[in-house]
């Protein structure tokens, strides 16, 4: 059985605080440093002090292949818009936003 470490984070959004538990090291972002959606997501996560791993698939072919393999394993085909986010190794978010990722993390609590 996998033991999960949880960190409680308080996020300040529009003057109110939102509290949720986040599984440490469970967010992998496949994106590009030239992608505005990717830059915005990383900035929001950094501001909220949420831990994640980022791979630039434009310069890292091995991680691009890893992303494509995960998409195939989840039976996701066709045109894909970055960022692609792997949440806990269970869910892939396409063109993920801070809001969609927050909802996904709440589901895994």
Short mmCIF file of the C-alpha atoms (twelve columns), coordinates in Angstrom:
data_MODEL
# 
_entry.id   MODEL 
# 
loop_
_atom_site.group_PDB 
_atom_site.id 
_atom_site.type_symbol 
_atom_site.label_atom_id 
_atom_site.label_alt_id 
_atom_site.label_comp_id 
_atom_site.label_asym_id 
_atom_site.label_seq_id 
_atom_site.Cartn_x 
_atom_site.Cartn_y 
_atom_site.Cartn_z 
_atom_site.pdbx_PDB_model_num 
ATOM 1   C CA . UNK A 1   0.000   0.000  0.000   1 
ATOM 2   C CA . UNK A 2   1.367   3.372  -0.980  1 
ATOM 3   C CA . UNK A 3   1.669   5.826  1.872   1 
ATOM 4   C CA . UNK A 4   0.774   9.350  0.849   1 
ATOM 5   C CA . UNK A 5   2.210   12.465 2.393   1 
ATOM 6   C CA . UNK A 6   -0.195  15.337 2.526   1 
ATOM 7   C CA . UNK A 7   0.561   19.002 2.808   1 
ATOM 8   C CA . UNK A 8   -2.176  21.404 3.710   1 
ATOM 9   C CA . UNK A 9   -2.077  24.493 1.583   1 
ATOM 10  C CA . UNK A 10  -3.951  27.702 1.962   1 
ATOM 11  C CA . UNK A 11  -4.574  29.374 -1.364  1 
ATOM 12  C CA . UNK A 12  -5.545  32.985 -1.576  1 
ATOM 13  C CA . UNK A 13  -7.928  33.446 -4.440  1 
ATOM 14  C CA . UNK A 14  -9.926  36.631 -4.955  1 
ATOM 15  C CA . UNK A 15  -9.572  37.610 -1.326  1 
ATOM 16  C CA . UNK A 16  -10.842 34.324 0.114   1 
ATOM 17  C CA . UNK A 17  -8.875  31.312 1.228   1 
ATOM 18  C CA . UNK A 18  -9.342  27.810 -0.086  1 
ATOM 19  C CA . UNK A 19  -7.942  24.893 1.878   1 
ATOM 20  C CA . UNK A 20  -7.205  21.491 0.408   1 
ATOM 21  C CA . UNK A 21  -4.763  18.631 0.804   1 
ATOM 22  C CA . UNK A 22  -2.358  17.978 -1.997  1 
ATOM 23  C CA . UNK A 23  -0.486  14.736 -2.549  1 
ATOM 24  C CA . UNK A 24  3.199   15.710 -2.542  1 
ATOM 25  C CA . UNK A 25  5.137   15.187 -5.780  1 
ATOM 26  C CA . UNK A 26  2.023   13.939 -7.536  1 
ATOM 27  C CA . UNK A 27  1.793   16.569 -10.276 1 
ATOM 28  C CA . UNK A 28  3.777   16.205 -13.505 1 
ATOM 29  C CA . UNK A 29  3.384   18.924 -16.117 1 
ATOM 30  C CA . UNK A 30  4.367   18.231 -19.713 1 
ATOM 31  C CA . UNK A 31  4.587   21.542 -21.508 1 
ATOM 32  C CA . UNK A 32  6.807   24.071 -23.165 1 
ATOM 33  C CA . UNK A 33  8.599   27.141 -21.873 1 
ATOM 34  C CA . UNK A 34  7.209   29.012 -24.895 1 
ATOM 35  C CA . UNK A 35  3.564   28.019 -24.195 1 
ATOM 36  C CA . UNK A 36  1.493   30.769 -22.541 1 
ATOM 37  C CA . UNK A 37  -0.910  28.252 -20.968 1 
ATOM 38  C CA . UNK A 38  2.058   26.389 -19.477 1 
ATOM 39  C CA . UNK A 39  3.677   29.565 -18.183 1 
ATOM 40  C CA . UNK A 40  0.406   30.694 -16.582 1 
ATOM 41  C CA . UNK A 41  -0.180  27.319 -14.916 1 
ATOM 42  C CA . UNK A 42  3.367   27.169 -13.529 1 
ATOM 43  C CA . UNK A 43  3.054   30.738 -12.238 1 
ATOM 44  C CA . UNK A 44  -0.224  29.964 -10.466 1 
ATOM 45  C CA . UNK A 45  1.192   26.797 -8.891  1 
ATOM 46  C CA . UNK A 46  4.335   28.644 -7.789  1 
ATOM 47  C CA . UNK A 47  2.222   31.417 -6.229  1 
ATOM 48  C CA . UNK A 48  0.197   28.792 -4.347  1 
ATOM 49  C CA . UNK A 49  3.386   26.951 -3.271  1 
ATOM 50  C CA . UNK A 50  2.175   23.725 -4.885  1 
ATOM 51  C CA . UNK A 51  4.948   21.238 -5.645  1 
ATOM 52  C CA . UNK A 52  5.117   19.926 -9.213  1 
ATOM 53  C CA . UNK A 53  7.568   18.564 -11.765 1 
ATOM 54  C CA . UNK A 54  7.786   20.299 -15.150 1 
ATOM 55  C CA . UNK A 55  9.158   18.796 -18.346 1 
ATOM 56  C CA . UNK A 56  9.677   20.910 -21.458 1 
ATOM 57  C CA . UNK A 57  8.731   18.495 -24.233 1 
ATOM 58  C CA . UNK A 58  10.162  20.838 -26.873 1 
ATOM 59  C CA . UNK A 59  13.703  20.165 -25.671 1 
ATOM 60  C CA . UNK A 60  13.334  16.775 -23.966 1 
ATOM 61  C CA . UNK A 61  12.385  14.070 -26.494 1 
ATOM 62  C CA . UNK A 62  12.363  11.333 -23.832 1 
ATOM 63  C CA . UNK A 63  9.730   13.198 -21.814 1 
ATOM 64  C CA . UNK A 64  7.761   13.954 -24.982 1 
ATOM 65  C CA . UNK A 65  7.650   10.194 -25.646 1 
ATOM 66  C CA . UNK A 66  6.676   9.547  -22.013 1 
ATOM 67  C CA . UNK A 67  3.788   12.025 -22.389 1 
ATOM 68  C CA . UNK A 68  2.641   10.424 -25.661 1 
ATOM 69  C CA . UNK A 69  2.780   6.959  -24.085 1 
ATOM 70  C CA . UNK A 70  0.638   8.141  -21.161 1 
ATOM 71  C CA . UNK A 71  -1.858  9.698  -23.568 1 
ATOM 72  C CA . UNK A 72  -2.091  6.419  -25.497 1 
ATOM 73  C CA . UNK A 73  -2.491  4.413  -22.280 1 
ATOM 74  C CA . UNK A 74  -5.414  6.671  -21.349 1 
ATOM 75  C CA . UNK A 75  -6.799  6.221  -24.897 1 
ATOM 76  C CA . UNK A 76  -6.453  9.936  -25.640 1 
ATOM 77  C CA . UNK A 77  -5.863  10.555 -29.335 1 
ATOM 78  C CA . UNK A 78  -5.948  13.451 -31.775 1 
ATOM 79  C CA . UNK A 79  -4.666  16.979 -31.404 1 
ATOM 80  C CA . UNK A 80  -3.417  17.718 -27.910 1 
ATOM 81  C CA . UNK A 81  -2.982  21.192 -26.446 1 
ATOM 82  C CA . UNK A 82  -0.347  21.775 -23.788 1 
ATOM 83  C CA . UNK A 83  -0.015  21.629 -20.876 1 
ATOM 84  C CA . UNK A 84  -0.733  17.973 -20.262 1 
ATOM 85  C CA . UNK A 85  -0.821  17.289 -16.527 1 
ATOM 86  C CA . UNK A 86  -0.494  13.872 -14.904 1 
ATOM 87  C CA . UNK A 87  -2.292  13.914 -11.543 1 
ATOM 88  C CA . UNK A 88  -1.229  11.134 -9.169  1 
ATOM 89  C CA . UNK A 89  -0.492  8.857  -12.115 1 
ATOM 90  C CA . UNK A 90  -4.240  8.311  -12.457 1 
ATOM 91  C CA . UNK A 91  -5.682  11.223 -14.417 1 
ATOM 92  C CA . UNK A 92  -4.441  13.262 -17.370 1 
ATOM 93  C CA . UNK A 93  -5.619  16.819 -17.859 1 
ATOM 94  C CA . UNK A 94  -5.298  18.320 -21.340 1 
ATOM 95  C CA . UNK A 95  -4.793  22.104 -21.627 1 
ATOM 96  C CA . UNK A 96  -4.901  22.141 -17.852 1 
ATOM 97  C CA . UNK A 97  -5.619  25.311 -15.919 1 
ATOM 98  C CA . UNK A 98  -5.088  26.069 -12.254 1 
ATOM 99  C CA . UNK A 99  -8.834  25.701 -11.717 1 
ATOM 100 C CA . UNK A 100 -9.120  22.311 -13.453 1 
ATOM 101 C CA . UNK A 101 -6.070  21.023 -11.582 1 
ATOM 102 C CA . UNK A 102 -7.466  22.255 -8.243  1 
ATOM 103 C CA . UNK A 103 -10.724 20.385 -8.904  1 
ATOM 104 C CA . UNK A 104 -8.812  17.233 -9.797  1 
ATOM 105 C CA . UNK A 105 -6.719  17.434 -6.619  1 
ATOM 106 C CA . UNK A 106 -9.829  17.852 -4.471  1 
ATOM 107 C CA . UNK A 107 -11.285 14.658 -6.001  1 
ATOM 108 C CA . UNK A 108 -8.224  12.665 -4.896  1 
ATOM 109 C CA . UNK A 109 -8.385  13.771 -1.234  1 
# 
